[in-house]
Amino acid sequence: GILEQLDEQGPLRAELVSVVSQSCLLPFLKQYVQTDSILEMARHSDLYLTCFGILRAMARRPNLAPIFHPLPDGIDLGGSLRAQAKSASISSKMMAAGTNDEPPAPSTRFGFVFGSSSSSSNPPSGSGEDKSQAITQAILDTWKTVQSRARLFQAASAR
């Protein structure tokens, strides 16, 4: 399927890039990336962890780098991820400090978070706290991947 092709190394076929760029996948992912609540994401952690995994796989493909920039149809996955990563960063700092308060963000992008950070590599099966930690880490990992791949893409394009 598409995910297997995204995870494979080597150039991505041009027709797959076109299919992904013109499919309903990008609006679907954007909708989920823009969810306002880490707590809501934790309630549906398998779905959200899968969405962020798809975005990380897409970010690793140089052919798909343009989808993280504003597209003509108004989809801006990169901008949505940037905003979510900013909120997740605040959340992560609060978790490390052990506070359960909402972060003082300019917009209320998510609800309460708890505990300390964990890796997003293993889907959480436990408490809402574990799931919130995993979601927060998945957001930060996805943004880090998008940023690093964007820098590589820009460097390669400048040559």
mmCIF file of C-alpha atoms in Angstrom:
data_model
loop_
_atom_site.group_PDB
_atom_site.id
_atom_site.type_symbol
_atom_site.label_atom_id
_atom_site.label_comp_id
_atom_site.label_asym_id
_atom_site.label_seq_id
_atom_site.Cartn_x
_atom_site.Cartn_y
_atom_site.Cartn_z
ATOM 1 C CA GLY A 1 0.000 0.000 0.000
ATOM 2 C CA ILE A 2 0.881 3.661 0.142
ATOM 3 C CA LEU A 3 2.448 3.468 3.615
ATOM 4 C CA GLU A 4 4.813 0.715 2.553
ATOM 5 C CA GLN A 5 5.860 2.765 -0.472
ATOM 6 C CA LEU A 6 6.355 5.819 1.747
ATOM 7 C CA ASP A 7 8.597 3.845 4.088
ATOM 8 C CA GLU A 8 10.684 2.318 1.274
ATOM 9 C CA GLN A 9 13.941 3.984 0.357
ATOM 10 C CA GLY A 10 14.606 5.329 -3.110
ATOM 11 C CA PRO A 11 12.721 7.742 -5.326
ATOM 12 C CA LEU A 12 8.970 7.827 -5.052
ATOM 13 C CA ARG A 13 7.128 7.364 -8.304
ATOM 14 C CA ALA A 14 5.820 10.674 -9.650
ATOM 15 C CA GLU A 15 2.316 9.276 -10.013
ATOM 16 C CA LEU A 16 2.218 8.384 -6.299
ATOM 17 C CA VAL A 17 3.268 11.922 -5.394
ATOM 18 C CA SER A 18 0.431 13.241 -7.576
ATOM 19 C CA VAL A 19 -2.082 10.818 -6.071
ATOM 20 C CA VAL A 20 -1.118 11.754 -2.500
ATOM 21 C CA SER A 21 -1.131 15.482 -3.260
ATOM 22 C CA GLN A 22 -4.575 15.361 -4.880
ATOM 23 C CA SER A 23 -6.208 12.839 -2.583
ATOM 24 C CA CYS A 24 -8.481 13.334 0.407
ATOM 25 C CA LEU A 25 -5.573 12.224 2.627
ATOM 26 C CA LEU A 26 -4.159 15.734 3.057
ATOM 27 C CA PRO A 27 -7.433 17.376 4.165
ATOM 28 C CA PHE A 28 -8.030 14.391 6.463
ATOM 29 C CA LEU A 29 -4.597 14.729 8.072
ATOM 30 C CA LYS A 30 -4.946 18.496 8.358
ATOM 31 C CA GLN A 31 -8.248 18.093 10.186
ATOM 32 C CA TYR A 32 -6.668 15.784 12.744
ATOM 33 C CA VAL A 33 -3.504 17.850 13.127
ATOM 34 C CA GLN A 34 -5.667 20.858 13.983
ATOM 35 C CA THR A 35 -7.467 19.148 16.869
ATOM 36 C CA ASP A 36 -7.490 21.562 19.783
ATOM 37 C CA SER A 37 -7.113 19.139 22.654
ATOM 38 C CA ILE A 38 -4.293 16.801 23.648
ATOM 39 C CA LEU A 39 -6.854 15.143 25.921
ATOM 40 C CA GLU A 40 -9.152 14.553 22.915
ATOM 41 C CA MET A 41 -6.213 13.143 20.970
ATOM 42 C CA ALA A 42 -5.395 10.856 23.914
ATOM 43 C CA ARG A 43 -8.963 9.503 23.873
ATOM 44 C CA HIS A 44 -8.361 8.363 20.294
ATOM 45 C CA SER A 45 -4.625 7.782 20.598
ATOM 46 C CA ASP A 46 -4.355 4.973 18.027
ATOM 47 C CA LEU A 47 -5.892 7.204 15.336
ATOM 48 C CA TYR A 48 -3.732 10.225 16.169
ATOM 49 C CA LEU A 49 -0.509 8.236 16.540
ATOM 50 C CA THR A 50 -1.215 6.706 13.118
ATOM 51 C CA CYS A 51 -1.837 10.157 11.591
ATOM 52 C CA PHE A 52 1.429 11.515 12.981
ATOM 53 C CA GLY A 53 3.223 8.353 11.807
ATOM 54 C CA ILE A 54 1.902 8.901 8.279
ATOM 55 C CA LEU A 55 3.073 12.514 8.381
ATOM 56 C CA ARG A 56 6.554 11.461 9.545
ATOM 57 C CA ALA A 57 6.744 8.878 6.744
ATOM 58 C CA MET A 58 5.662 11.508 4.230
ATOM 59 C CA ALA A 59 8.186 14.018 5.593
ATOM 60 C CA ARG A 60 11.011 11.555 5.004
ATOM 61 C CA ARG A 61 10.225 11.502 1.271
ATOM 62 C CA PRO A 62 11.869 14.410 -0.599
ATOM 63 C CA ASN A 63 9.250 14.157 -3.360
ATOM 64 C CA LEU A 64 6.538 14.962 -0.820
ATOM 65 C CA ALA A 65 8.251 17.987 0.748
ATOM 66 C CA PRO A 66 5.912 20.420 -1.042
ATOM 67 C CA ILE A 67 2.875 19.109 0.863
ATOM 68 C CA PHE A 68 4.270 20.683 4.037
ATOM 69 C CA HIS A 69 4.131 24.130 2.428
ATOM 70 C CA PRO A 70 0.871 26.006 1.761
ATOM 71 C CA LEU A 71 -0.927 24.406 -1.178
ATOM 72 C CA PRO A 72 -3.197 26.239 -3.646
ATOM 73 C CA ASP A 73 -6.300 24.619 -2.106
ATOM 74 C CA GLY A 74 -5.534 26.227 1.262
ATOM 75 C CA ILE A 75 -4.090 23.182 2.973
ATOM 76 C CA ASP A 76 -1.038 24.066 5.050
ATOM 77 C CA LEU A 77 0.092 20.929 6.877
ATOM 78 C CA GLY A 78 3.385 22.560 7.824
ATOM 79 C CA GLY A 79 1.656 25.543 9.417
ATOM 80 C CA SER A 80 -0.777 23.305 11.269
ATOM 81 C CA LEU A 81 2.054 21.114 12.530
ATOM 82 C CA ARG A 82 4.054 24.170 13.600
ATOM 83 C CA ALA A 83 1.144 25.445 15.706
ATOM 84 C CA GLN A 84 0.515 22.018 17.219
ATOM 85 C CA ALA A 85 4.238 21.559 17.986
ATOM 86 C CA LYS A 86 4.330 24.913 19.766
ATOM 87 C CA SER A 87 1.456 23.823 21.992
ATOM 88 C CA ALA A 88 2.981 20.362 22.498
ATOM 89 C CA SER A 89 6.287 21.935 23.499
ATOM 90 C CA ILE A 90 4.531 23.949 26.196
ATOM 91 C CA SER A 91 2.694 20.806 27.275
ATOM 92 C CA SER A 92 5.924 18.809 27.413
ATOM 93 C CA LYS A 93 7.577 21.433 29.617
ATOM 94 C CA MET A 94 4.570 21.430 31.912
ATOM 95 C CA MET A 95 4.625 17.625 32.125
ATOM 96 C CA ALA A 96 8.322 17.721 33.012
ATOM 97 C CA ALA A 97 7.549 20.282 35.724
ATOM 98 C CA GLY A 98 4.709 18.080 37.011
ATOM 99 C CA THR A 99 1.927 20.623 36.593
ATOM 100 C CA ASN A 100 -1.560 19.761 35.381
ATOM 101 C CA ASP A 101 -2.585 23.291 34.431
ATOM 102 C CA GLU A 102 -3.480 24.358 30.926
ATOM 103 C CA PRO A 103 -0.581 26.077 29.160
ATOM 104 C CA PRO A 104 -0.756 29.826 28.729
ATOM 105 C CA ALA A 105 -0.988 29.629 24.933
ATOM 106 C CA PRO A 106 -2.426 32.471 22.826
ATOM 107 C CA SER A 107 -5.210 30.131 21.748
ATOM 108 C CA THR A 108 -6.590 27.244 23.757
ATOM 109 C CA ARG A 109 -5.250 24.497 21.538
ATOM 110 C CA PHE A 110 -5.607 21.647 24.018
ATOM 111 C CA GLY A 111 -6.888 20.643 27.423
ATOM 112 C CA PHE A 112 -5.190 19.193 30.471
ATOM 113 C CA VAL A 113 -2.038 17.106 30.258
ATOM 114 C CA PHE A 114 -0.358 15.055 32.933
ATOM 115 C CA GLY A 115 2.941 13.411 33.938
ATOM 116 C CA SER A 116 6.280 13.287 32.152
ATOM 117 C CA SER A 117 7.198 12.761 28.516
ATOM 118 C CA SER A 118 7.534 9.363 26.852
ATOM 119 C CA SER A 119 8.417 7.975 23.451
ATOM 120 C CA SER A 120 5.837 7.860 20.673
ATOM 121 C CA SER A 121 7.322 4.694 19.195
ATOM 122 C CA ASN A 122 5.087 2.375 21.253
ATOM 123 C CA PRO A 123 1.348 3.040 21.249
ATOM 124 C CA PRO A 124 0.124 3.657 24.775
ATOM 125 C CA SER A 125 -2.153 1.048 26.297
ATOM 126 C CA GLY A 126 -2.487 2.520 29.748
ATOM 127 C CA SER A 127 -3.856 5.612 31.337
ATOM 128 C CA GLY A 128 -4.920 8.892 29.815
ATOM 129 C CA GLU A 129 -1.672 10.275 31.216
ATOM 130 C CA ASP A 130 0.379 7.769 29.193
ATOM 131 C CA LYS A 131 -1.640 8.486 26.079
ATOM 132 C CA SER A 132 -1.275 12.249 26.499
ATOM 133 C CA GLN A 133 2.477 11.808 26.866
ATOM 134 C CA ALA A 134 2.660 9.644 23.741
ATOM 135 C CA ILE A 135 0.585 12.109 21.694
ATOM 136 C CA THR A 136 2.699 15.053 22.848
ATOM 137 C CA GLN A 137 5.883 13.201 21.924
ATOM 138 C CA ALA A 138 4.436 12.137 18.540
ATOM 139 C CA ILE A 139 3.628 15.754 17.699
ATOM 140 C CA LEU A 140 7.130 16.910 18.648
ATOM 141 C CA ASP A 141 8.787 14.021 16.776
ATOM 142 C CA THR A 142 6.706 14.722 13.663
ATOM 143 C CA TRP A 143 7.560 18.429 13.687
ATOM 144 C CA LYS A 144 11.248 17.647 14.212
ATOM 145 C CA THR A 145 11.187 15.271 11.219
ATOM 146 C CA VAL A 146 9.391 17.832 9.030
ATOM 147 C CA GLN A 147 11.869 20.564 9.995
ATOM 148 C CA SER A 148 14.974 18.436 9.439
ATOM 149 C CA ARG A 149 13.754 17.101 6.113
ATOM 150 C CA ALA A 150 12.784 20.592 4.972
ATOM 151 C CA ARG A 151 16.325 21.784 5.686
ATOM 152 C CA LEU A 152 17.780 18.851 3.695
ATOM 153 C CA PHE A 153 15.373 19.533 0.833
ATOM 154 C CA GLN A 154 16.300 23.222 0.762
ATOM 155 C CA ALA A 155 20.019 22.413 0.836
ATOM 156 C CA ALA A 156 19.632 19.915 -2.028
ATOM 157 C CA SER A 157 17.550 22.403 -4.041
ATOM 158 C CA ALA A 158 20.197 25.119 -3.616
ATOM 159 C CA ARG A 159 22.849 22.954 -5.286
#
